[in-house]
Coordinates of C-alpha atoms and ligand atoms in Angstrom, one line a residue:
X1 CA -9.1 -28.0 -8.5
X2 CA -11.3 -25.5 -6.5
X3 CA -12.9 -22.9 -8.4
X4 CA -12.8 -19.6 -6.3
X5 CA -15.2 -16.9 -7.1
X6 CA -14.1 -13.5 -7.8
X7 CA -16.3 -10.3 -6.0
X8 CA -15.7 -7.6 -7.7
X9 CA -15.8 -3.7 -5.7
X10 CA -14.9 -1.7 -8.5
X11 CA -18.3 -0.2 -8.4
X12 CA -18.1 0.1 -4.5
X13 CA -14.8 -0.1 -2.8
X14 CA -13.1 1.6 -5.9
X15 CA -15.5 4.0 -7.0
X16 CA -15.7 5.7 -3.7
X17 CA -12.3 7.0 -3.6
X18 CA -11.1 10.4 -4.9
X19 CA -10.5 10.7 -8.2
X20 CA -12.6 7.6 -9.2
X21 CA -16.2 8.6 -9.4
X22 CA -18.4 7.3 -12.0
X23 CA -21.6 8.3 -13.6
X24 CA -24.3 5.6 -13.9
X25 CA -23.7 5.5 -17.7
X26 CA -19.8 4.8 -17.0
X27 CA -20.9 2.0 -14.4
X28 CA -23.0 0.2 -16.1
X29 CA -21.0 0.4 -19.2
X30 CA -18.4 -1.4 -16.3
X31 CA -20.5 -3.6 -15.2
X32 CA -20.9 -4.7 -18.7
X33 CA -17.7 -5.5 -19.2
X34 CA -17.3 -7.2 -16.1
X35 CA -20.0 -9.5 -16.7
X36 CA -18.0 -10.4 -19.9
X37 CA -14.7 -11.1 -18.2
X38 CA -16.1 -13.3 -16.0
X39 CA -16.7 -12.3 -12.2
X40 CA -19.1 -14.2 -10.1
X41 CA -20.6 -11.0 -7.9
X42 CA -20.8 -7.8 -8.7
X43 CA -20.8 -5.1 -5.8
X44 CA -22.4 -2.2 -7.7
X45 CA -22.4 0.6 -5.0
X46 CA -23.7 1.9 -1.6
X47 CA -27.4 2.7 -2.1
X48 CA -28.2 4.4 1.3
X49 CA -25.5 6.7 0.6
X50 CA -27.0 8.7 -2.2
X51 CA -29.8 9.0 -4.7
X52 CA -27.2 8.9 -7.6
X53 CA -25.8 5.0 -5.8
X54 CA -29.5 4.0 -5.7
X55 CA -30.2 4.4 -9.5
X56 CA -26.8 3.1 -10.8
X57 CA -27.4 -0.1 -8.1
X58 CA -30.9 -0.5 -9.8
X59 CA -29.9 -0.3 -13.3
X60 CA -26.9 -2.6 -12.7
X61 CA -29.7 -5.0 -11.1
X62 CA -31.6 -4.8 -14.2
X63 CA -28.8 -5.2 -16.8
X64 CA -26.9 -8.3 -15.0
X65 CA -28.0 -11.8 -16.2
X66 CA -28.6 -14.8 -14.2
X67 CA -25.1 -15.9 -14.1
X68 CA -23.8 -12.8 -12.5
X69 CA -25.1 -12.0 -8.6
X70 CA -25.5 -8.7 -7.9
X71 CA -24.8 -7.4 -4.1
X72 CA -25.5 -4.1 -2.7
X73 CA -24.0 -2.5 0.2
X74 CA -25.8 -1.7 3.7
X75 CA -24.7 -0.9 7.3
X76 CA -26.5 -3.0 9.9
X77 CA -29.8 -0.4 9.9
X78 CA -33.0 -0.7 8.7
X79 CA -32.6 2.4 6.6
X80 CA -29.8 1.5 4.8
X81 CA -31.4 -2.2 4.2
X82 CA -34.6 -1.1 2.8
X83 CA -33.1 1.0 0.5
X84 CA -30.5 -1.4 -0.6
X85 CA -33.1 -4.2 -1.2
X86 CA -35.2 -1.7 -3.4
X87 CA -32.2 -1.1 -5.3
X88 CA -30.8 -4.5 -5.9
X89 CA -34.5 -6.6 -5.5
X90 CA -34.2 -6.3 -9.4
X91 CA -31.4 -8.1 -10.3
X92 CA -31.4 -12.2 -11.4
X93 CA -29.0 -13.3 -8.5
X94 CA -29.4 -10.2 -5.6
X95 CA -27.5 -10.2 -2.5
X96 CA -27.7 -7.8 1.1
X97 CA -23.9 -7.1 2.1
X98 CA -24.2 -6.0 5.2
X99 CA -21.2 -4.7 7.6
X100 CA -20.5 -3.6 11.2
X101 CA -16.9 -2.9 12.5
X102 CA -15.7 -5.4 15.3
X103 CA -12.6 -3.9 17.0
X104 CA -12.5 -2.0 20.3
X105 CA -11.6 1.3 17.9
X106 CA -14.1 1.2 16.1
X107 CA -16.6 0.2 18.8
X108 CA -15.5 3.0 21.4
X109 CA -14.8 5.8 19.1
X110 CA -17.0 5.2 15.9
X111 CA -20.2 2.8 17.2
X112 CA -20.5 3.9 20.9
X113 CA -21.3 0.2 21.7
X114 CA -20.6 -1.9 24.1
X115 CA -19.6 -6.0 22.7
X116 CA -23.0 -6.7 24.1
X117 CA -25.3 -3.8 21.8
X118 CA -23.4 -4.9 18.7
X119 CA -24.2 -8.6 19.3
X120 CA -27.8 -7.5 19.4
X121 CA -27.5 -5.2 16.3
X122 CA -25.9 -8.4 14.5
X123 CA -28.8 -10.6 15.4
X124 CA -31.7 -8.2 14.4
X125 CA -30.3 -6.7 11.5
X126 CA -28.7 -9.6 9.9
X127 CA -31.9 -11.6 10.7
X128 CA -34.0 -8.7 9.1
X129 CA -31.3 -8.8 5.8
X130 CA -32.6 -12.7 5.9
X131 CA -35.8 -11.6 5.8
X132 CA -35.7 -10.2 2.2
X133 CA -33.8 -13.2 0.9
X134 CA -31.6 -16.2 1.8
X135 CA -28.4 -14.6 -0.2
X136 CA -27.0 -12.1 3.0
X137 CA -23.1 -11.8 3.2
X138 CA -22.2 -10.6 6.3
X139 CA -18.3 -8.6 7.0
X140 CA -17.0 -7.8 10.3
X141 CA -15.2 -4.3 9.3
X142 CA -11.5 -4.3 10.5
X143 CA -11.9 -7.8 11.5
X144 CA -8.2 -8.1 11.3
X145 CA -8.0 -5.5 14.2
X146 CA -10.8 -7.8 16.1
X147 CA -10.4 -9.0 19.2
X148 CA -10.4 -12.6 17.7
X149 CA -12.8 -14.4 20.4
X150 CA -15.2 -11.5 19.9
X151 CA -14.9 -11.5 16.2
X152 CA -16.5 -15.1 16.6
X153 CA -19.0 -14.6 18.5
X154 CA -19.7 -12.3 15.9
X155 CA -19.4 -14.7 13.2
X156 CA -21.5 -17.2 14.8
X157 CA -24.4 -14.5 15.5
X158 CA -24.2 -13.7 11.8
X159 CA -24.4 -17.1 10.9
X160 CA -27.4 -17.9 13.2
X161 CA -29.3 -15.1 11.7
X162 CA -29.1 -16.4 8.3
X163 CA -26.2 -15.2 7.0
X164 CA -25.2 -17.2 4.4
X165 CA -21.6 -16.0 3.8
X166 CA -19.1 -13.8 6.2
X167 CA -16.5 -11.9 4.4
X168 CA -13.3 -11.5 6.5
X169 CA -11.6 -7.3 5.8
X170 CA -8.3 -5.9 6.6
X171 CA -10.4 -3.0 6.1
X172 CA -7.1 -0.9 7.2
X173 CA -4.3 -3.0 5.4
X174 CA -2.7 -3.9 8.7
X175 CA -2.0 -7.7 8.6
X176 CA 0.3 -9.9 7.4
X177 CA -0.2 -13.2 5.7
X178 CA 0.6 -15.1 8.8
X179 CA -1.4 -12.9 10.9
X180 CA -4.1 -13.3 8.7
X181 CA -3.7 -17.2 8.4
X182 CA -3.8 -17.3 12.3
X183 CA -7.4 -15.4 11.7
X184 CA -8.9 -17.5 9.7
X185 CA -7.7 -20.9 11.0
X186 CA -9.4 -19.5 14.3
X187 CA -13.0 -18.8 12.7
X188 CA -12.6 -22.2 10.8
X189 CA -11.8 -23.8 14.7
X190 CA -15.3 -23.5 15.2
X191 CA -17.6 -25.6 14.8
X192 CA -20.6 -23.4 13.8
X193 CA -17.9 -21.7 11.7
X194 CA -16.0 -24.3 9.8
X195 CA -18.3 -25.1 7.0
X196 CA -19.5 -22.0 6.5
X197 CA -18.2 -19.9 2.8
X198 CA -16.1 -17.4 3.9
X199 CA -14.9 -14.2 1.5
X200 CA -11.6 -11.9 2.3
X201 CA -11.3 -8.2 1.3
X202 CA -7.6 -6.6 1.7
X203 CA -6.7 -3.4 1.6
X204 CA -3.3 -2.5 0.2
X205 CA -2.0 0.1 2.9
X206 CA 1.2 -1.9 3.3
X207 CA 1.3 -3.1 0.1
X208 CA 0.0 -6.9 0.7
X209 CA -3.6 -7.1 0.0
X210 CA -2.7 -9.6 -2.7
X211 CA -0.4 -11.4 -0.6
X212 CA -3.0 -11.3 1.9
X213 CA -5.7 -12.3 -0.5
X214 CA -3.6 -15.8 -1.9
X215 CA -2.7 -16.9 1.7
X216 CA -6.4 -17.1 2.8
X217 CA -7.6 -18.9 -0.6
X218 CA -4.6 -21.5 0.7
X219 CA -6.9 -21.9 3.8
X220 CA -10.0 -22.7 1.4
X221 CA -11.3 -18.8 1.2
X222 CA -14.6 -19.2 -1.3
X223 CA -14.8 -15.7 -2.5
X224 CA -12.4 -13.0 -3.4
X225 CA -12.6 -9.5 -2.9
X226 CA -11.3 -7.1 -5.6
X227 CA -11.1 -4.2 -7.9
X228 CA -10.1 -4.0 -11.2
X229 CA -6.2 -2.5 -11.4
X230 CA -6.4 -2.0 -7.3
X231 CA -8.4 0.8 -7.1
X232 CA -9.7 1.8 -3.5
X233 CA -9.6 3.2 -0.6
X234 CA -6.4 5.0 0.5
X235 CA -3.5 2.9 -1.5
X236 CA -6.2 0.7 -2.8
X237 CA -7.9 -2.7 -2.9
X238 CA -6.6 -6.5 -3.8
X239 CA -5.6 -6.4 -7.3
X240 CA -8.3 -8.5 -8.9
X241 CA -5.8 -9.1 -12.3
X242 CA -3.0 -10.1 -10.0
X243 CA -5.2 -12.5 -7.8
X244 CA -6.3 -14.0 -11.3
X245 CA -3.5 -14.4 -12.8
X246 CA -1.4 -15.8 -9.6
X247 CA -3.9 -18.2 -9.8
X248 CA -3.5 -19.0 -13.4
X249 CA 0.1 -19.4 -13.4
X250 CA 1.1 -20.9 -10.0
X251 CA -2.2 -23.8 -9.8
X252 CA 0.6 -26.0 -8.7
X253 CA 0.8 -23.8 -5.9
X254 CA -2.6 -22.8 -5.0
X255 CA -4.8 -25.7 -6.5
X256 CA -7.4 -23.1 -7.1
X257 CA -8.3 -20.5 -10.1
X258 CA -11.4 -18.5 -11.0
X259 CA -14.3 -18.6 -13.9
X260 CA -12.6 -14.8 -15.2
X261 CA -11.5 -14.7 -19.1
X262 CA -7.9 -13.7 -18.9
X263 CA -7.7 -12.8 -21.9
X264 CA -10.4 -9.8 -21.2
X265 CA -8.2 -8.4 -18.2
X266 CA -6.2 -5.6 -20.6
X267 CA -9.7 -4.3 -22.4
X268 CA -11.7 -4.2 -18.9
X269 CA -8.4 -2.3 -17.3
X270 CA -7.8 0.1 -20.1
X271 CA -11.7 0.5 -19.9
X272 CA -11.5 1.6 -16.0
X273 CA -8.8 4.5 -17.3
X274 CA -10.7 5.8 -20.0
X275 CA -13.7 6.1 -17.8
X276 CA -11.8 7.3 -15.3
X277 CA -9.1 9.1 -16.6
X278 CA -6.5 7.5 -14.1
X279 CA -3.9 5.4 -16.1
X280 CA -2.3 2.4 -14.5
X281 CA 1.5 3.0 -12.9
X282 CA 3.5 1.6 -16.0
X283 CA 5.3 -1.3 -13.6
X284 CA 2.1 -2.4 -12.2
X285 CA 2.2 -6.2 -12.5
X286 CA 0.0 -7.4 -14.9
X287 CA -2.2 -4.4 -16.4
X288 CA 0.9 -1.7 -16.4
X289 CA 2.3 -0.8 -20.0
X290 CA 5.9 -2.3 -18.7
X291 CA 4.6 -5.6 -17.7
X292 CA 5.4 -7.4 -20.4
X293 CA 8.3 -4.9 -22.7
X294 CA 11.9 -5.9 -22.0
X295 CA 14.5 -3.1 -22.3
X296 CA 18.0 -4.8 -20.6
X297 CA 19.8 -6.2 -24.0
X298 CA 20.4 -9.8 -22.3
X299 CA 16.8 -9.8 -22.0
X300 CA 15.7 -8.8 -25.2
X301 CA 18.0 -11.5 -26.4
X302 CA 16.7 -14.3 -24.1
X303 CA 12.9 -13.2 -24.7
X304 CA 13.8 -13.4 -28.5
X305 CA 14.9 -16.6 -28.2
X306 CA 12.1 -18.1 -26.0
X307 CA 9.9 -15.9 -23.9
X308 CA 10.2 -18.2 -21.1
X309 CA 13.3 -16.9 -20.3
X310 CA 11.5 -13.7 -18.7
X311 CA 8.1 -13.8 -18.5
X312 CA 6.0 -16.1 -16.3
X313 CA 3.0 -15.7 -18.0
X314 CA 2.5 -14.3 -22.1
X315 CA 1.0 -11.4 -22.7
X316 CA -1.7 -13.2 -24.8
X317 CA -3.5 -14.6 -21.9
X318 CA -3.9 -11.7 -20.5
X319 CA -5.3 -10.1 -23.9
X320 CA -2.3 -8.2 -25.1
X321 CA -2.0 -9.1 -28.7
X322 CA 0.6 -9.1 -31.4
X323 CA 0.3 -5.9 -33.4
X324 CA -1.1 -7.4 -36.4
X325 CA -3.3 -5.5 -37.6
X326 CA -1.2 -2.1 -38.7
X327 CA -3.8 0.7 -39.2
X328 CA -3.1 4.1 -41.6
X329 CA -5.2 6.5 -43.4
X330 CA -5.7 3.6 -45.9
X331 CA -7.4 1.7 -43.7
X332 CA -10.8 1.2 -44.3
X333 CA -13.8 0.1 -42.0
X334 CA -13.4 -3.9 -41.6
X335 CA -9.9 -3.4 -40.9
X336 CA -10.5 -1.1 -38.1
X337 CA -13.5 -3.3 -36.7
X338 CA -10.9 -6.4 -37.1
X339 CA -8.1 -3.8 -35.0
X340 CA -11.1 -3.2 -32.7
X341 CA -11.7 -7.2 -32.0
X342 CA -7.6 -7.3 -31.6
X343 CA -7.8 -5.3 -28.9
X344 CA -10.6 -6.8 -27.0
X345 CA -13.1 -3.7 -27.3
X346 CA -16.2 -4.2 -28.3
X347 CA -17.9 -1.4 -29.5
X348 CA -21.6 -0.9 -29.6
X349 CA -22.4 -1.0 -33.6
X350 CA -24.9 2.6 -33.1
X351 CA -21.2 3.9 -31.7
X352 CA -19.0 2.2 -34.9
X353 CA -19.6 5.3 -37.3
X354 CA -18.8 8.0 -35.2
X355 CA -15.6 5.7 -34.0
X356 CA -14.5 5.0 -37.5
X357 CA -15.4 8.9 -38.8
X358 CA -13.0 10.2 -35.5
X359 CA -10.6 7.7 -37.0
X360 CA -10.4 9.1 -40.7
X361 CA -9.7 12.5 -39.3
X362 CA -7.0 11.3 -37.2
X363 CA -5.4 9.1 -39.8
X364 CA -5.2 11.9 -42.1
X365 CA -3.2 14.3 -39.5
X366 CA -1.0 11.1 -38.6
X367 CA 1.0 8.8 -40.4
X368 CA 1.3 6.3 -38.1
X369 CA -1.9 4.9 -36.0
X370 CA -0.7 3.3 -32.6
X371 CA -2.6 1.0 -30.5
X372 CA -2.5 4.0 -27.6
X373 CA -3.9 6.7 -30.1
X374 CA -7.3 4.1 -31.0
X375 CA -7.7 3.6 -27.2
X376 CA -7.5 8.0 -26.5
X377 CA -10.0 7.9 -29.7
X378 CA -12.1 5.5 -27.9
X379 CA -12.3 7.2 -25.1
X380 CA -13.0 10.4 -26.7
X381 CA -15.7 9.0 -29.3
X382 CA -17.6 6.9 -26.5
X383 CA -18.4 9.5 -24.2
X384 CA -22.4 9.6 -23.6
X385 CA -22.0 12.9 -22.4
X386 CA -24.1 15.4 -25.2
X387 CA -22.3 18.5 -26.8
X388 CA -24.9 20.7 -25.5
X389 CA -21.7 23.4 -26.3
X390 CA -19.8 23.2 -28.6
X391 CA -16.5 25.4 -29.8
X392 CA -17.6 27.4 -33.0
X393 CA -14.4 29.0 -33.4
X394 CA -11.6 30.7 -31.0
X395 CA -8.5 32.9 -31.1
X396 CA -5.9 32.4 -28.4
X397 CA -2.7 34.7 -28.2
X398 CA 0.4 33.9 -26.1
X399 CA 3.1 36.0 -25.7
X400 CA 5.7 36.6 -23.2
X401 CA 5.9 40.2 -23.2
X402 CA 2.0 41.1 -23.8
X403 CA -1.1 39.5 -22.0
X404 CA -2.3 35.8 -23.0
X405 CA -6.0 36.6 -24.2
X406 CA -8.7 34.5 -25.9
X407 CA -11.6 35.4 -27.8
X408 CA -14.1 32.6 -28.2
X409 CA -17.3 31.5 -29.8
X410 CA -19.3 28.5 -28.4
X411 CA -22.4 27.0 -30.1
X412 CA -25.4 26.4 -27.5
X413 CA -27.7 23.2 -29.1
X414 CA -26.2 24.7 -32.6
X415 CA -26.9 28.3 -31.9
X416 CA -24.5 30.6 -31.8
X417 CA -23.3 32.5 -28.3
X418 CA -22.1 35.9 -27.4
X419 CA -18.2 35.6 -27.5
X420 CA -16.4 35.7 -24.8
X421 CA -13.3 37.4 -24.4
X422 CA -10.8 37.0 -21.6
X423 CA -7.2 37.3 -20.7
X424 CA -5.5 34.8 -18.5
X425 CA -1.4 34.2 -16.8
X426 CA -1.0 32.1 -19.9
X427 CA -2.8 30.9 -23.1
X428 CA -4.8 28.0 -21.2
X429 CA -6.4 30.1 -18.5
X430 CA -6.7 32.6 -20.5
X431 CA -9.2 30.3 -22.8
X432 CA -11.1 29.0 -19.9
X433 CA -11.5 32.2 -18.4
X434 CA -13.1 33.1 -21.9
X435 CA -15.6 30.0 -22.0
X436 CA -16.8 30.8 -18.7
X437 CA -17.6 34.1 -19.9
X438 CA -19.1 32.4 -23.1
X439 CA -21.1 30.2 -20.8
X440 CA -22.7 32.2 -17.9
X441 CA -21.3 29.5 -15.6
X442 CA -18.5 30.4 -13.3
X443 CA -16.1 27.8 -12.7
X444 CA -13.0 26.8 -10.8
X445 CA -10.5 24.7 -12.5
X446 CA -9.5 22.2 -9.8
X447 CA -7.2 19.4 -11.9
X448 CA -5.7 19.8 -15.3
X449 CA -3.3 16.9 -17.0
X450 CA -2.1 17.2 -20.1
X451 CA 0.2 14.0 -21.4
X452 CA 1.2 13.1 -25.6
X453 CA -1.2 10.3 -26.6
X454 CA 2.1 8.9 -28.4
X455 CA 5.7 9.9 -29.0
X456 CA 6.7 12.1 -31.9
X457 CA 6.1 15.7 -33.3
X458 CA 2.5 14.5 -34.7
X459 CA 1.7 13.0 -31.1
X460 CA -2.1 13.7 -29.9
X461 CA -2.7 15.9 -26.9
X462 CA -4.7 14.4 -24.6
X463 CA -6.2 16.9 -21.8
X464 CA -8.1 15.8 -18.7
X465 CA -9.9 18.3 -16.6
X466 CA -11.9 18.2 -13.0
X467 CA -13.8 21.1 -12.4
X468 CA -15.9 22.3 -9.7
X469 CA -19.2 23.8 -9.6
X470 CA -21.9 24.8 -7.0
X471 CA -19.6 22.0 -4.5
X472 CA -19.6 19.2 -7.1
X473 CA -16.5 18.5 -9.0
X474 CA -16.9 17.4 -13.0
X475 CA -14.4 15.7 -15.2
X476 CA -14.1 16.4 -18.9
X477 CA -11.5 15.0 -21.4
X478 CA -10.0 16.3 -25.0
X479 CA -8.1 15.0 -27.7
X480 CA -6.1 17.2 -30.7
X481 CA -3.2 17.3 -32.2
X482 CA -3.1 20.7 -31.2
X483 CA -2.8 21.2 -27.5
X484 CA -4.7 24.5 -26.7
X485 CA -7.6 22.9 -29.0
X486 CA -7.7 19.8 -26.8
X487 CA -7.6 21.6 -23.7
X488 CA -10.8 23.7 -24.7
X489 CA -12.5 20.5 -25.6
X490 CA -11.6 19.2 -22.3
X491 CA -13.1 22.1 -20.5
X492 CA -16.0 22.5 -22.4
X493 CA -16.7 18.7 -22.1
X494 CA -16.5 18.6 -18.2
X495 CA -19.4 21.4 -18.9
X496 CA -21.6 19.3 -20.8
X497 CA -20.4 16.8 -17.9
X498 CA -22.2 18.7 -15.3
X499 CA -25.0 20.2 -17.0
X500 CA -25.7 17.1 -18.0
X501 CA -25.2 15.0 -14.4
X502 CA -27.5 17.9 -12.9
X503 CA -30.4 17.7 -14.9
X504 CA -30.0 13.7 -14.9
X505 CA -29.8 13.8 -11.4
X506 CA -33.7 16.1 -11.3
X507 CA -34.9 13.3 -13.7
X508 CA -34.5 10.5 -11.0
X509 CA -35.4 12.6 -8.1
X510 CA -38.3 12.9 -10.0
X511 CA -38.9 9.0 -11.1
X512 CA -38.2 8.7 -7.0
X513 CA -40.4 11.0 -6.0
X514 CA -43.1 9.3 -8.1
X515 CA -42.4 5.3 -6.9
Ligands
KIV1 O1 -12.9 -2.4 3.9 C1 -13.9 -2.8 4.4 O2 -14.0 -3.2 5.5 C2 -15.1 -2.7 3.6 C3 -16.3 -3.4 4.1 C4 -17.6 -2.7 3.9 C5 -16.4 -4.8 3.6 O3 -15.1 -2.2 2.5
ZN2 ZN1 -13.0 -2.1 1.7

């Protein structure tokens, strides 16, 4: 059985679409746990294409171990090469990915080349990538939209230039499996081509990136290209849970499967939404919450009897365990570490106490402690942004017959602020309005979700925010039984967020500026 390795772009591909942007802190706190599951590369970002991608390619570099390869992204220039090797040159394993688009569109309306000038740029910037080290991967964007005599060529000028893998996009989700069979089987026609590794990277636009993904590992594809839970681009990029696990559970099929730990998929998945704050559509195959809970009667009653009956793969190799471990206010610290383990989350130890302590305080507003409310608790406990405000203490009056005002007291590093007092069109903006007052900053609101952690009257709140300041947007996240308390945590933590990401940010221009 082949063993096919698994790229992963969360850091790249996925990070760079809306409503996905990580700090460096998130990313390498990703990166970790990606390193655990399993992959074989890591693509940690785009380093040419700003100072905050450079530092969080380098510190990925420096954190990955020898048995995890580390590429960073560069377009065929000399710019964006130099500054990608600096980035990645730390890690065990690095690699240069380096991309030009091949079809006309591209070419007329994006490059301004002719066929000729790109073959050119192919051969000196490929050859300079090879110059820095014998690990270049080298991807013909919209390849699938390639003329595909030209796309050779292109191939075969990477190849010469000491490209040691070529990576195959439907960078706009526009093939089909047999369309993109008929691709590949043409590049492995040639003979300069044929024993060369070749990677695929789909795009979901039409919903078959997976699809597209499986038929070209049937053709002998070496590498993988995928994000945890699909993120990406427009409607996304291959699925790498679903590539895995198709794999897994159809090897009769595919003859293939990867070095990932299964059962890791859940904790790294739930571990993208808490950074991110975007949870996973419930029906999504694998990772969503449905996946695996049967509601019809006749398959309850089949499932009861053998599992088999309706479910292709258990929900143990993919790290969704048995509820064992039932957690109350009882509960003391080893059985919350052991809950912890369950779950597949590990937890720095410097991180426990203030984990378990959030824990206690929950437990005693809540009878019952669900798996969902320890991951929101997680996610609230392990965020590395610091409380440089805080909420002191706050009135809010709602009404629908009077004005919705707040009156609120914030805590700078401990010290107290001037309150700020505001009204607002109801209770919520009325309290925001009142912390920007509190804080000097003036700030728009651009995103605000509010969701139950759990079902019941004692249900959490859980509040996400984005905000925007100075052109930059900021996302903060709050947890409370109480709704308008979470929502003021929220806001004030996307505050913290951005003072915090600004004066990071004048650090490393600084560390930059002194290299
Ligand atoms: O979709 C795409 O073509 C890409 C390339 C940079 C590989 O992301
Ligand atoms: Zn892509």
């Amino acid at each position: 059985m082949r063993t096919v390795k698994i790229f992963d772009s969360t850091l790249r591909d996925g990070e760079q679409s809306p409503g996905f942007s990580m700090t460096t802190k998130e990313k390498l706190k990703m990166a970790r746990a990606l390193e655990t599951l399993g992959v074989d590369v890591i693509e940690a970002g785009f380093p040419a294409a700003s100072p905050g991608d450079f530092d969080s390619v380098a510190k990925i570099a420096e954190q990955a171990s020898e048995k995890c390869c580390v590429a960073a992204l560069a377009r065929l220039n000399k710019d964006d090469i130099d500054t990608a090797w600096r980035a990645v040159s730390r890690a065990k394993d690095p690699r240069l990915h380096v991309f030009i688009a091949t079809s006309d569109i591209h070419l007329k309306y994006k490059l301004h080349l002719t066929k000729e000038e790109l073959i050119d740029k192919i051969r000196t910037f490929v050859s300079y990538a090879a110059s820095f080290t014998e690990n270049v991967e080298f991807s013909a964007e919209d390849a699938t939209r390639s003329d595909p005599e030209f796309l050779v060529e292109a191939y075969k000028t990477a190849v010469a230039s000491g490209a040691s893998i070529i990576n195959v996009p439907d960078t706009v989700g526009y093939a089909s499996p047999d369309d993109f069979s008929k691709i590949i089987n043409r590049i492995k026609q040639d003979d300069a081509l044929r024993d060369v590794p070749f990677s695929v990277h789909c795009h979901n636009d039409l919903g078959m990136a997976v699809a597209n993904s499986l038929a070209a590992i049937r053709l002998g594809a070496s590498q993988v290209e995928c994000t945890v839970n699909g993120i990406g681009e427009r409607a996304g990029n291959a699925a790498m849970e679903e590539i895995v696990m198709n794999l897994k559970v159809r090897k009769d099929h595919y003859d293939a499967d990867t070095r990932i730990d299964t059962t890791k998929i859940m904790a790294t998945s739930k571990l993208l939404s808490m950074i991110t704050g975007v949870r996973v559509q419930p029906n999504k195959a694998v990772t969503g919450d449905n996946a695996f809970s049967h509601e019809a009667g006749i398959h309850q009653h089949g499932v009861m009897e053998n599992r088999l009956t309706y479910e292709v793969m258990t929900p143990e190799s993919v790290g969704l365990t048995e509820n064992r471990i039932i957690l109350g206010k009882h509960s003391g610290r080893h059985a919350f570490e052991d809950k912890l383990a369950e779950m597949g989350f590990t937890v720095p130890q410097e991180k426990l106490d203030v984990v378990f302590a959030d824990f206690k305080v929950l437990a005693d507003k809540k009878k019952h402690i669900t798996d969902k409310d320890i991951e929101a608790l997680l996610k609230n406990s392990l965020s590395d942004i610091p409380e440089i405000f805080k909420v002191d203490r706050y009135m809010i009056s709602s009404s629908n017959m009077l004005s919705n005002t707040c009156c609120i007291r914030l805590l700078k590093n401990g010290v107290r602020t001037p309150e700020g007092t505001a009204m607002g069109g109801g209770p919520i903006e009325a309290a925001f309005n009142a912390i920007n007052i509190a804080t000097g900053y003036k700030i728009l609101l651009a995103e605000y979700k509010i969701e139950a952690v759990t079902g019941g009257n004692d249900a959490q709140g859980a509040v996400s925010v984005r905000i925007r300041y100075n052109d930059r947007s900021f996302k903060g996240y709050g947890l409370d039984p109480n709704i308008f308390e979470a929502s003021i945590k929220a806001y004030i933590n996307a505050i913290n967020n951005m003072i915090n990401q600004t004066e990071n940010q004048a650090v490393a221009q600084e560390g930059r500026d002194r290299r």
